[in-house]
Tab-separated table of C-alpha atoms and ligand atoms in Angstrom:
chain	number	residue	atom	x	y	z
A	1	UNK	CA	54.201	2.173	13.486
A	2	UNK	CA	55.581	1.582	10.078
A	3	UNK	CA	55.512	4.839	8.231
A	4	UNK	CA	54.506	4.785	4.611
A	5	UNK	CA	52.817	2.054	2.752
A	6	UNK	CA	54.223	3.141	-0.619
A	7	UNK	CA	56.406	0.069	-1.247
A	8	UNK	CA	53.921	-2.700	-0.171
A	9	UNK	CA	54.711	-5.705	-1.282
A	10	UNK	CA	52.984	-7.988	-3.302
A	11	UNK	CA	50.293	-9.920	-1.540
A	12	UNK	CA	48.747	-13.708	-1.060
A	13	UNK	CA	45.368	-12.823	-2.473
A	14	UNK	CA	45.597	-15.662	-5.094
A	15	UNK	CA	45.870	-18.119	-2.042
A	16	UNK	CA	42.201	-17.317	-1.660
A	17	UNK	CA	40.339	-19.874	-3.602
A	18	UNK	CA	37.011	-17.824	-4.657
A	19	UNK	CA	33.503	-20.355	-4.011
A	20	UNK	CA	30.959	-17.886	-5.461
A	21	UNK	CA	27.918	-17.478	-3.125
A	22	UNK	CA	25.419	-18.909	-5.346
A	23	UNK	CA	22.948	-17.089	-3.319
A	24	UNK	CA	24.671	-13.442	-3.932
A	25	UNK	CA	21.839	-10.649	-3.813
A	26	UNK	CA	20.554	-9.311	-7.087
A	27	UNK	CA	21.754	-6.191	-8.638
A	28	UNK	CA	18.238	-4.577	-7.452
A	29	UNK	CA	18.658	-5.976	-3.685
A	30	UNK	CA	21.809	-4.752	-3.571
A	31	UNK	CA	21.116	-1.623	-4.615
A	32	UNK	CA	18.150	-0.954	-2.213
A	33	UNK	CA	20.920	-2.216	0.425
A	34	UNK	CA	23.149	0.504	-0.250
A	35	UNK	CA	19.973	2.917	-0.816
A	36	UNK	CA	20.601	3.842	3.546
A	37	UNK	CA	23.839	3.165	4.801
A	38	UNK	CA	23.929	2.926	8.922
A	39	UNK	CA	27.093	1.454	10.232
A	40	UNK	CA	27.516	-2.124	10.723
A	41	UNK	CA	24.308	-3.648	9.884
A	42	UNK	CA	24.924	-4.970	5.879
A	43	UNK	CA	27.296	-7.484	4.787
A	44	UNK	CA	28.309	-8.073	1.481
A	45	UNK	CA	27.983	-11.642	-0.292
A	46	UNK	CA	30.774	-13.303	0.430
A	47	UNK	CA	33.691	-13.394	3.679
A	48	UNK	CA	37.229	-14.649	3.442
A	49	UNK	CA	38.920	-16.721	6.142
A	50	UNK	CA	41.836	-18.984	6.795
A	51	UNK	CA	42.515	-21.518	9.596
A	52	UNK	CA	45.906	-22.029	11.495
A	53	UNK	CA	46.447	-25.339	13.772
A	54	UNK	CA	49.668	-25.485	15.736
A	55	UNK	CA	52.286	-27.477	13.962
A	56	UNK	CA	50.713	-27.307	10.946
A	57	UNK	CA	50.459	-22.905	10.115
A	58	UNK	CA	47.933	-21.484	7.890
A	59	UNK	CA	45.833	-23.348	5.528
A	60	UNK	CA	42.129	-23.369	3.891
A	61	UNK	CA	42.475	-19.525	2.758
A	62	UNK	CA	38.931	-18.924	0.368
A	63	UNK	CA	36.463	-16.595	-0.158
A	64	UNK	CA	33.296	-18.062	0.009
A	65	UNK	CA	29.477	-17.381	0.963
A	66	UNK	CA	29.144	-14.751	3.807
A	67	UNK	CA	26.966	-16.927	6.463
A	68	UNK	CA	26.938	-18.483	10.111
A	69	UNK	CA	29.359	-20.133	11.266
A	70	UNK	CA	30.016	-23.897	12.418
A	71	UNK	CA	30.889	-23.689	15.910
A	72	UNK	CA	31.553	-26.216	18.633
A	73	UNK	CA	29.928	-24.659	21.790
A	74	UNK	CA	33.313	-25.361	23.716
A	75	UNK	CA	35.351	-23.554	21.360
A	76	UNK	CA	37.419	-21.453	23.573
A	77	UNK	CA	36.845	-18.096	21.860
A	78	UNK	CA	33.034	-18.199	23.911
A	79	UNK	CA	34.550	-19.100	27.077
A	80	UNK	CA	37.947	-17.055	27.822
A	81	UNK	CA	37.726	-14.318	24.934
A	82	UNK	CA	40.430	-15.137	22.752
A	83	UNK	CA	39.655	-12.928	19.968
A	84	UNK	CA	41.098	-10.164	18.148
A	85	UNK	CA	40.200	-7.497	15.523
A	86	UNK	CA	40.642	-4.712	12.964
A	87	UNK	CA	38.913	-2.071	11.228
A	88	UNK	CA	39.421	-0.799	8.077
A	89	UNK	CA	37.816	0.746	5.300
A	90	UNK	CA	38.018	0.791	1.411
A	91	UNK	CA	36.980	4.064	-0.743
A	92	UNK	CA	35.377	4.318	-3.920
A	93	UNK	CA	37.357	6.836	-5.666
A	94	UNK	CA	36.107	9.093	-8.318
A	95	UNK	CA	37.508	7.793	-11.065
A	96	UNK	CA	36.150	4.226	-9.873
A	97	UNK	CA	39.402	2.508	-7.986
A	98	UNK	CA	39.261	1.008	-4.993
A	99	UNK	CA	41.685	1.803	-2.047
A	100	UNK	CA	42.475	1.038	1.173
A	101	UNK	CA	44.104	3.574	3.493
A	102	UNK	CA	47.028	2.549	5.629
A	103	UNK	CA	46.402	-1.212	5.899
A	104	UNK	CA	49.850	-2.246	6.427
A	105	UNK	CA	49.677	-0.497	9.610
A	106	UNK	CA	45.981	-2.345	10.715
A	107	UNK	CA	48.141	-5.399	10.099
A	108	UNK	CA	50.646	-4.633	11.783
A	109	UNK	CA	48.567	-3.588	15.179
A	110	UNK	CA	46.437	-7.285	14.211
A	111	UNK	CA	49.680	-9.102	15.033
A	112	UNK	CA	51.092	-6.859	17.634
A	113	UNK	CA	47.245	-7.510	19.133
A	114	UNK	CA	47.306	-11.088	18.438
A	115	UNK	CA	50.808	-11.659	20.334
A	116	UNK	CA	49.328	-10.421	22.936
A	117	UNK	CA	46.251	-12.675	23.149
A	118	UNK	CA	48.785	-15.710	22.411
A	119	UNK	CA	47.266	-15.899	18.830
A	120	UNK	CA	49.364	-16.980	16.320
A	121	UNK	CA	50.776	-14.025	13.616
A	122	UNK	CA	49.217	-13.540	10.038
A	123	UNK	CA	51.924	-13.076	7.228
A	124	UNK	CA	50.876	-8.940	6.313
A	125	UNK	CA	50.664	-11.066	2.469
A	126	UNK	CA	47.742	-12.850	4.276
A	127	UNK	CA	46.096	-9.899	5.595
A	128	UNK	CA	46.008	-7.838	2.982
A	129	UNK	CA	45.790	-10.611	0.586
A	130	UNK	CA	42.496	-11.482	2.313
A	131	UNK	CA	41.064	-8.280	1.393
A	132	UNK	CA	41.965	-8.181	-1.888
A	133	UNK	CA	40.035	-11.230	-3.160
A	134	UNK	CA	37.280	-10.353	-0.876
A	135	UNK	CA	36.989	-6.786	-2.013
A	136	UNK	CA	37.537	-8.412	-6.038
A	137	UNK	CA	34.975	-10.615	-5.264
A	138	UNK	CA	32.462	-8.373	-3.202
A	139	UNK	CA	34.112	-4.665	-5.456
A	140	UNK	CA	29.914	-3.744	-5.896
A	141	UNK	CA	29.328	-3.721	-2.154
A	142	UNK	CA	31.407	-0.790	-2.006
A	143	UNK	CA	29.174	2.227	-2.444
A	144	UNK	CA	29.969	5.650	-4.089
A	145	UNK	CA	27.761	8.216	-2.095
A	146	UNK	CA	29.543	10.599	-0.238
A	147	UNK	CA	31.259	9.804	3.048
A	148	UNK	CA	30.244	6.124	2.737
A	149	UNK	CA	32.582	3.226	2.261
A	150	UNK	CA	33.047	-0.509	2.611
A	151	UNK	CA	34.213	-0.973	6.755
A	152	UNK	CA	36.262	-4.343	6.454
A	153	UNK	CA	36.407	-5.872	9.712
A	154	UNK	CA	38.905	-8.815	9.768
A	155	UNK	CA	39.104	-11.148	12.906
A	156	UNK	CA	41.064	-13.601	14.626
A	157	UNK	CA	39.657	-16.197	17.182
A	158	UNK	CA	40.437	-19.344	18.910
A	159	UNK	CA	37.893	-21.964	17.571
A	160	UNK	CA	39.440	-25.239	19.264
A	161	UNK	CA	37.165	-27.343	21.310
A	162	UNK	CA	38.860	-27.276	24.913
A	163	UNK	CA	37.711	-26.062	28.344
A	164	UNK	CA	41.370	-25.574	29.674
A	165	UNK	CA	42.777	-22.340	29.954
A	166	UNK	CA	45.923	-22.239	27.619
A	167	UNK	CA	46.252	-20.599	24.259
A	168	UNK	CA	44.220	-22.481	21.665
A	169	UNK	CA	45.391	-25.013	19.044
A	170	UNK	CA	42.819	-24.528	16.729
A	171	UNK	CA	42.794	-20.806	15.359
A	172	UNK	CA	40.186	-19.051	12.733
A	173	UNK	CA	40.800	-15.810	10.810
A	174	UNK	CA	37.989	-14.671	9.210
A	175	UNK	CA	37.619	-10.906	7.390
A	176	UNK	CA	33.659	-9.249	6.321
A	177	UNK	CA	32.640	-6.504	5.027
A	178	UNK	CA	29.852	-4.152	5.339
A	179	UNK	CA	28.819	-0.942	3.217
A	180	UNK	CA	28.714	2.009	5.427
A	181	UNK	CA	27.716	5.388	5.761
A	182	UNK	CA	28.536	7.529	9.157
A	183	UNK	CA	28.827	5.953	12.443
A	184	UNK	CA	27.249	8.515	14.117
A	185	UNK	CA	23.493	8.895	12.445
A	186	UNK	CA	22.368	12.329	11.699
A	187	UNK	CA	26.437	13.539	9.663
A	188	UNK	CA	28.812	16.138	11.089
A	189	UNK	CA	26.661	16.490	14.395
A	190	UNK	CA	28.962	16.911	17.614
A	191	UNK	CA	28.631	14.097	20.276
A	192	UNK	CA	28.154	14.030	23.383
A	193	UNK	CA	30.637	12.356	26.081
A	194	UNK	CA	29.901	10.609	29.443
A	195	UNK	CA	32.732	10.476	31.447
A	196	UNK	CA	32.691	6.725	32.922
A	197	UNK	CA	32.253	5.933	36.856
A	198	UNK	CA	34.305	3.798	38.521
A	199	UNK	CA	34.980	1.615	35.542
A	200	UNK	CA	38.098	1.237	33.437
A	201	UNK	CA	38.548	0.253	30.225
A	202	UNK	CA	42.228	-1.289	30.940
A	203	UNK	CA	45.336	-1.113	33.138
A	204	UNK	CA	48.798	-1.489	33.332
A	205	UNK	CA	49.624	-4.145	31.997
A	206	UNK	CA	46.655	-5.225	30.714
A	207	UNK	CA	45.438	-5.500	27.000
A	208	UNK	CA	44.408	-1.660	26.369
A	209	UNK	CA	46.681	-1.037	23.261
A	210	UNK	CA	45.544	-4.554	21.732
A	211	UNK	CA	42.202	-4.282	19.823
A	212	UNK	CA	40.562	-7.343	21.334
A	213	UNK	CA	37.024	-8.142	21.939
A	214	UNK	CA	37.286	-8.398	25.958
A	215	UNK	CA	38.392	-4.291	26.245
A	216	UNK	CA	34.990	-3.499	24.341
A	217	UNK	CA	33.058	-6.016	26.707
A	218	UNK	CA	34.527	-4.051	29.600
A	219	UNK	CA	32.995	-0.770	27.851
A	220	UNK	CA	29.588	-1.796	27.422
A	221	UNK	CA	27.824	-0.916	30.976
A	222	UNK	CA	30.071	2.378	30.727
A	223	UNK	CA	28.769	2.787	27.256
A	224	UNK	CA	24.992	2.014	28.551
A	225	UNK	CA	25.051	4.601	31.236
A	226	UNK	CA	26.650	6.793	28.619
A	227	UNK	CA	23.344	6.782	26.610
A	228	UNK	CA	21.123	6.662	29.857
A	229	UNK	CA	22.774	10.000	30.276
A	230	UNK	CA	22.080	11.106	26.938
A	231	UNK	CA	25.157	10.680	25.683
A	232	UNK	CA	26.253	8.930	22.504
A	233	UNK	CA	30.002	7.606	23.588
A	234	UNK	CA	32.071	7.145	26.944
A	235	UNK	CA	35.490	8.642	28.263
A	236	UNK	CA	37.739	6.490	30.030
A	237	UNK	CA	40.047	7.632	32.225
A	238	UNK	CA	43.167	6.454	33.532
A	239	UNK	CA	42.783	3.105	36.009
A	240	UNK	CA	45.537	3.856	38.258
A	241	UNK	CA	44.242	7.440	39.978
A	242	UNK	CA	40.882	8.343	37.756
A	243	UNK	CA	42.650	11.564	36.629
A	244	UNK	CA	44.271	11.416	33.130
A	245	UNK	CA	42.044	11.347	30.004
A	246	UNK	CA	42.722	8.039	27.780
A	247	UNK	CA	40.375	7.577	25.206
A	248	UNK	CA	36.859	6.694	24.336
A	249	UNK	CA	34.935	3.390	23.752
A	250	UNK	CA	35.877	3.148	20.056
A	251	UNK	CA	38.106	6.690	19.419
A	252	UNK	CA	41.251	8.288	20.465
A	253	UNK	CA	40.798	11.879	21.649
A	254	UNK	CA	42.064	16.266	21.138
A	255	UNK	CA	41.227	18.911	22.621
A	256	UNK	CA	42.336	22.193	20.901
A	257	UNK	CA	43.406	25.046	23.233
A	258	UNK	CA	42.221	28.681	22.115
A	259	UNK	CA	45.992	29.824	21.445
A	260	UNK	CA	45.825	26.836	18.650
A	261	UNK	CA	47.959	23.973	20.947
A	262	UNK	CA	46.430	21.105	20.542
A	263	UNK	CA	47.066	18.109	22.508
A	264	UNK	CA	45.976	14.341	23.064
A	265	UNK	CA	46.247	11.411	25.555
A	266	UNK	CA	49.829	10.065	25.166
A	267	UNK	CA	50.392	6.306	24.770
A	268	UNK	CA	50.686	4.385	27.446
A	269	UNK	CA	50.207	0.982	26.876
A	270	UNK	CA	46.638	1.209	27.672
A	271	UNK	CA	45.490	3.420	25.167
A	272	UNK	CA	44.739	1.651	21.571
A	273	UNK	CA	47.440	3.529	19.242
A	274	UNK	CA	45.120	4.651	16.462
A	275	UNK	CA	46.082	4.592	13.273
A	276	UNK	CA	43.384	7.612	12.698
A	277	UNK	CA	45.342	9.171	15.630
A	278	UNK	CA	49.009	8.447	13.723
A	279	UNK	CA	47.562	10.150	10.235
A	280	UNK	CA	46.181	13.077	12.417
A	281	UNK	CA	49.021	13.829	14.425
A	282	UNK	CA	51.412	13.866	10.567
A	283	UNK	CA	49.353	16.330	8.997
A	284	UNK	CA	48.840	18.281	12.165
A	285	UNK	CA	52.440	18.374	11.773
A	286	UNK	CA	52.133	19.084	8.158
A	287	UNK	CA	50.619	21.719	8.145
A	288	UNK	CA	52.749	24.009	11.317
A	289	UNK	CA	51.012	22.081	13.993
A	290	UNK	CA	52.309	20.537	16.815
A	291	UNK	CA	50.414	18.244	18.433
A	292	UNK	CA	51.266	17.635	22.293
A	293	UNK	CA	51.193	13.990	23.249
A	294	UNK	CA	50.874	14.500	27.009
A	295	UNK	CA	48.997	12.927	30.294
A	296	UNK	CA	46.054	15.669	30.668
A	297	UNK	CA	43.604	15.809	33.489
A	298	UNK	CA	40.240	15.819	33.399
A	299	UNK	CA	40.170	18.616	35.951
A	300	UNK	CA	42.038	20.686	33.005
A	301	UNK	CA	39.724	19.559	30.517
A	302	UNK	CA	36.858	20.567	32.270
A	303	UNK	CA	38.076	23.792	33.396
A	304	UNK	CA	39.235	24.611	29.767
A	305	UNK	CA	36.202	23.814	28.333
A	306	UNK	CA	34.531	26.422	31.132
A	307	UNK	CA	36.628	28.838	30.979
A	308	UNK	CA	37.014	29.143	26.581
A	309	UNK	CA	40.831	27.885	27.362
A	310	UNK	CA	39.673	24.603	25.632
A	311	UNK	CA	37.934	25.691	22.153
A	312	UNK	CA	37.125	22.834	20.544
A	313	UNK	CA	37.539	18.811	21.363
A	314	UNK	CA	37.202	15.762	18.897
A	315	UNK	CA	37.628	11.945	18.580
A	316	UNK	CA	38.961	10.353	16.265
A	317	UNK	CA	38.832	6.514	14.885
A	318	UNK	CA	38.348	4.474	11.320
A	319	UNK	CA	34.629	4.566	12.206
A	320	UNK	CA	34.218	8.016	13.125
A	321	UNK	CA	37.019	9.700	10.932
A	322	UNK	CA	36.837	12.625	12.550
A	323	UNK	CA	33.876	13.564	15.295
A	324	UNK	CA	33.848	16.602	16.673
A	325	UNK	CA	32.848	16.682	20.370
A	326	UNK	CA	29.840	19.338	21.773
A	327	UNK	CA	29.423	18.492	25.547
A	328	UNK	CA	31.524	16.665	28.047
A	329	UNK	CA	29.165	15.530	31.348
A	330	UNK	CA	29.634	13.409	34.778
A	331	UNK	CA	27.532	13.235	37.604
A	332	UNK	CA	29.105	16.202	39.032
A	333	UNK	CA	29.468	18.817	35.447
A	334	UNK	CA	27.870	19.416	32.301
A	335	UNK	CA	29.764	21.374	29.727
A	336	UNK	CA	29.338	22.428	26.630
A	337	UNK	CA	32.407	23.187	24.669
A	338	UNK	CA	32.464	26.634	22.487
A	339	UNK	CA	28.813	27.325	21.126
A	340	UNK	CA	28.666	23.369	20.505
A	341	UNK	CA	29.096	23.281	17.062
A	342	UNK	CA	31.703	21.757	15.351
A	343	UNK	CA	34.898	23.588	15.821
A	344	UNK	CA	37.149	24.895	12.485
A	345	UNK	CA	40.221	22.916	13.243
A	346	UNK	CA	38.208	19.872	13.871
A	347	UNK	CA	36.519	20.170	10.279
A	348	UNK	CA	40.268	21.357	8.932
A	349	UNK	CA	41.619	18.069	10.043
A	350	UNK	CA	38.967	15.768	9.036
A	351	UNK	CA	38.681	17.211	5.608
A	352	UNK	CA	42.376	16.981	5.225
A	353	UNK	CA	42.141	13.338	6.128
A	354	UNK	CA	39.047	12.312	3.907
A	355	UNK	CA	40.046	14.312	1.095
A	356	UNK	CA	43.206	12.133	1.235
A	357	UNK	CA	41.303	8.833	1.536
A	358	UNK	CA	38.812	9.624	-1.115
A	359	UNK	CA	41.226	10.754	-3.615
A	360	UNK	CA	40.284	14.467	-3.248
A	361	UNK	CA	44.227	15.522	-2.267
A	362	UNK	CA	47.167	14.089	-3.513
A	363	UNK	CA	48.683	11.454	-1.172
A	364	UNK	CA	51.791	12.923	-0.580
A	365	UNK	CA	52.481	10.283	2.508
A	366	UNK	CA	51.738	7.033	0.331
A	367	UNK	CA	49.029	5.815	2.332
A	368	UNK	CA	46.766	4.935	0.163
A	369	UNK	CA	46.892	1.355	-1.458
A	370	UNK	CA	44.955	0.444	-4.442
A	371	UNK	CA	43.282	-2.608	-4.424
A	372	UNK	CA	40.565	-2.036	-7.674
B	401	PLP	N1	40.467	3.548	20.337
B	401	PLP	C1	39.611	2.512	20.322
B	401	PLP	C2	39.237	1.895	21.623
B	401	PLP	C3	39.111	2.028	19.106
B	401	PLP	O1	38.263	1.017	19.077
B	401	PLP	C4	39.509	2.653	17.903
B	401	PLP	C5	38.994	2.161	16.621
B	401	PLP	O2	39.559	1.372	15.960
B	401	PLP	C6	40.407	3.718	17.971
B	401	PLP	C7	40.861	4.146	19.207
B	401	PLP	C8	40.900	4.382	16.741
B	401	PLP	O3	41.753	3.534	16.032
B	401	PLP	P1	41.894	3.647	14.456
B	401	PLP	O4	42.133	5.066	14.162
B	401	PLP	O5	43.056	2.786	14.131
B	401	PLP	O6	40.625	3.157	13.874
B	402	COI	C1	36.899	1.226	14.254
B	402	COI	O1	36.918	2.443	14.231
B	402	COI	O2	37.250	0.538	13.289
B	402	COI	C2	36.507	0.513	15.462
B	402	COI	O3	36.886	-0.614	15.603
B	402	COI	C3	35.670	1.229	16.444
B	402	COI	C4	34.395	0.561	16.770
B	402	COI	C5	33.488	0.326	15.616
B	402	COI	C6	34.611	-0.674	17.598
């Protein structure tokens, strides 16, 4: 992954021609929209999107109403899943800027993802130019309350009418946004973790480090027995021999030993590489901390957790930030890790990180890119 984002370069965003949703909320609707942030369920007025047909590249960028969309039932995107995605967020700062953190590097995963779903690159100028004018356009939709901030969510799909199974002709990028608050409801609250049976979330070779729509399909009945178990998110483990810890349904994962090692999944091709994972393994680092990028059983895990060897666990992802993890269960264990609260590195790290992204720490690492 690229490592700073200090020398960006200029971006496309004037490529975007703005059509005003003429239907925009009021300032009072808005307002009561923002009054409860959940995660995911608001949009703001207006979405930006682009088209790219082969031959031809990338044309039609705008911003325009946020709405349904025109779709031919045979576009191929419904049929054979050729999608991708990102997610990213922009902060309200204190002294009332916008900023993005790291989105060089979310477009730079978008085209490693869409290479390998055959989709067609984005210029980084197009990405990021995208969510520029959207965010210029949409800059009230991002709210100010604590921990809340506007999740962009741009995507990439193939919209061409055509049963045949070959990379589409006809490709749409689109980008929303929606006002957030925690992912988790209920704040800082450890989760609890289901580790999935006899499902995998990807294999060699497969599309586990590209953040498509297809490897969250495949974690849905996981997911499902997750909360049927009362548990709010699933562990996958490894596909090849069901040992090695890879990551959950939307989060890379630590666990922190009790002598202070702490250690997570390393990447191996089926594992998304976070870029929440990237900024919390550099000021891990920062700070005297080495993190251990190994292959680590859930046999150790377990054990660890039972025997006060493992003292604290946590996930990590845009959406979550940081969420520390309380209980780790199967069919055959239950445990509860430390007293089940959430554990002092785990709140160390994620204030580190948020007090970078809202503006509360200086950025020494240039990731932050102001937008507003
Ligand atoms: N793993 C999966 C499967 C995810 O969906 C996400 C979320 O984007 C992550 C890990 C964390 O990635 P990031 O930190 O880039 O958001
Ligand atoms: C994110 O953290 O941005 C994700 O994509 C995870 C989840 C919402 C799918």
């Amino acid at each position: 992954m690229t490592e700073t984002t200090a020398s960006a370069p200029t971006t496309n965003a004037a490529a975007f021609e703005v059509r005003p949703n003429v239907n925009a909320l009021s300032d009072d609707a808005r307002a009561a929209a923002l009054a409860d942030l959940k995660f995911g369920t608001q949009f703001s007025d207006h979405m930006a999107r682009a088209q790219w047909r082969q031959g031809e590249g990338w044309s039609d960028h705008r911003v325009e109403a946020y709405g349904p969309l025109q779709l031919d039932p045979a576009a191929a995107v419904l049929h054979y899943a050729q999608e991708i995605f990102e997610g990213l967020k922009a902060y309200r700062w204190a002294d009332g800027s916008i900023q993005l953190f790291r989105p060089e590097a979310n477009a730079e995963r978008f085209n490693k993802s869409a290479h390998r779903l055959a989709l067609p690159q984005i210029p980084v100028e197009d990405f990021i130019g995208s969510i520029e004018a959207l965010v210029a356009v949409d800059r009230a939709w991002v709210p100010d309350v604590e921990e809340s901030s506007l999740y962009l969510r741009p995507f990439m799909f193939a919209s061409e009418a055509f049963l045949g199974v070959r990379p589409a002709h006809v490709i749409d990028y689109l980008l929303i946004a929606s006002p957030v608050g925690a992912y988790f409801p209920g704040g800082i609250k450890p989760v609890s973790i289901w580790v999935a049976q006899g499902y995998h979330r990807a294999g060699p070779g497969g599309t586990g480090d590209a953040k498509c729509g297809g490897n969250y399909a495949a974690s849905l009945l996981p997911q499902q027995q997750a909360y049927e178990n009362g548990c709010q998110q699933v562990l996958f483990l490894d596909a090849r021999e069901s040992r090695y810890l890879e990551e959950l349904g939307g989060m890379n994962l630590y666990v922190v030993r009790s002598d202070g090692t702490i250690e997570t999944p390393r990447l191996t091709g089926t594992i998304l590489e976070g870029i929440t994972r990237y900024s919390v393994n550099q000021l891990l680092d920062d700070d005297g901390l080495k993190v251990i990028e190994k292959d680590i059983t859930l046999d150790e895990v377990r054990d660890g957790i039972e025997s006060g060897d493992i003292a604290e666990v946590f996930a990590c992802g845009t959406a979550a930030v940081i969420t520390p993890v309380g209980r780790l269960a199967s069919p055959t264990f239950d445990v509860t890790v430390g007293d089940g609260e959430p554990g002092e590195v785990t709140m160390r790290i994620r204030k580190r990180l948020t007090d970078i992204q809202y503006g509360r720490a200086e950025d020494v690492h240039g990731w932050m890119r102001r937008i507003g």
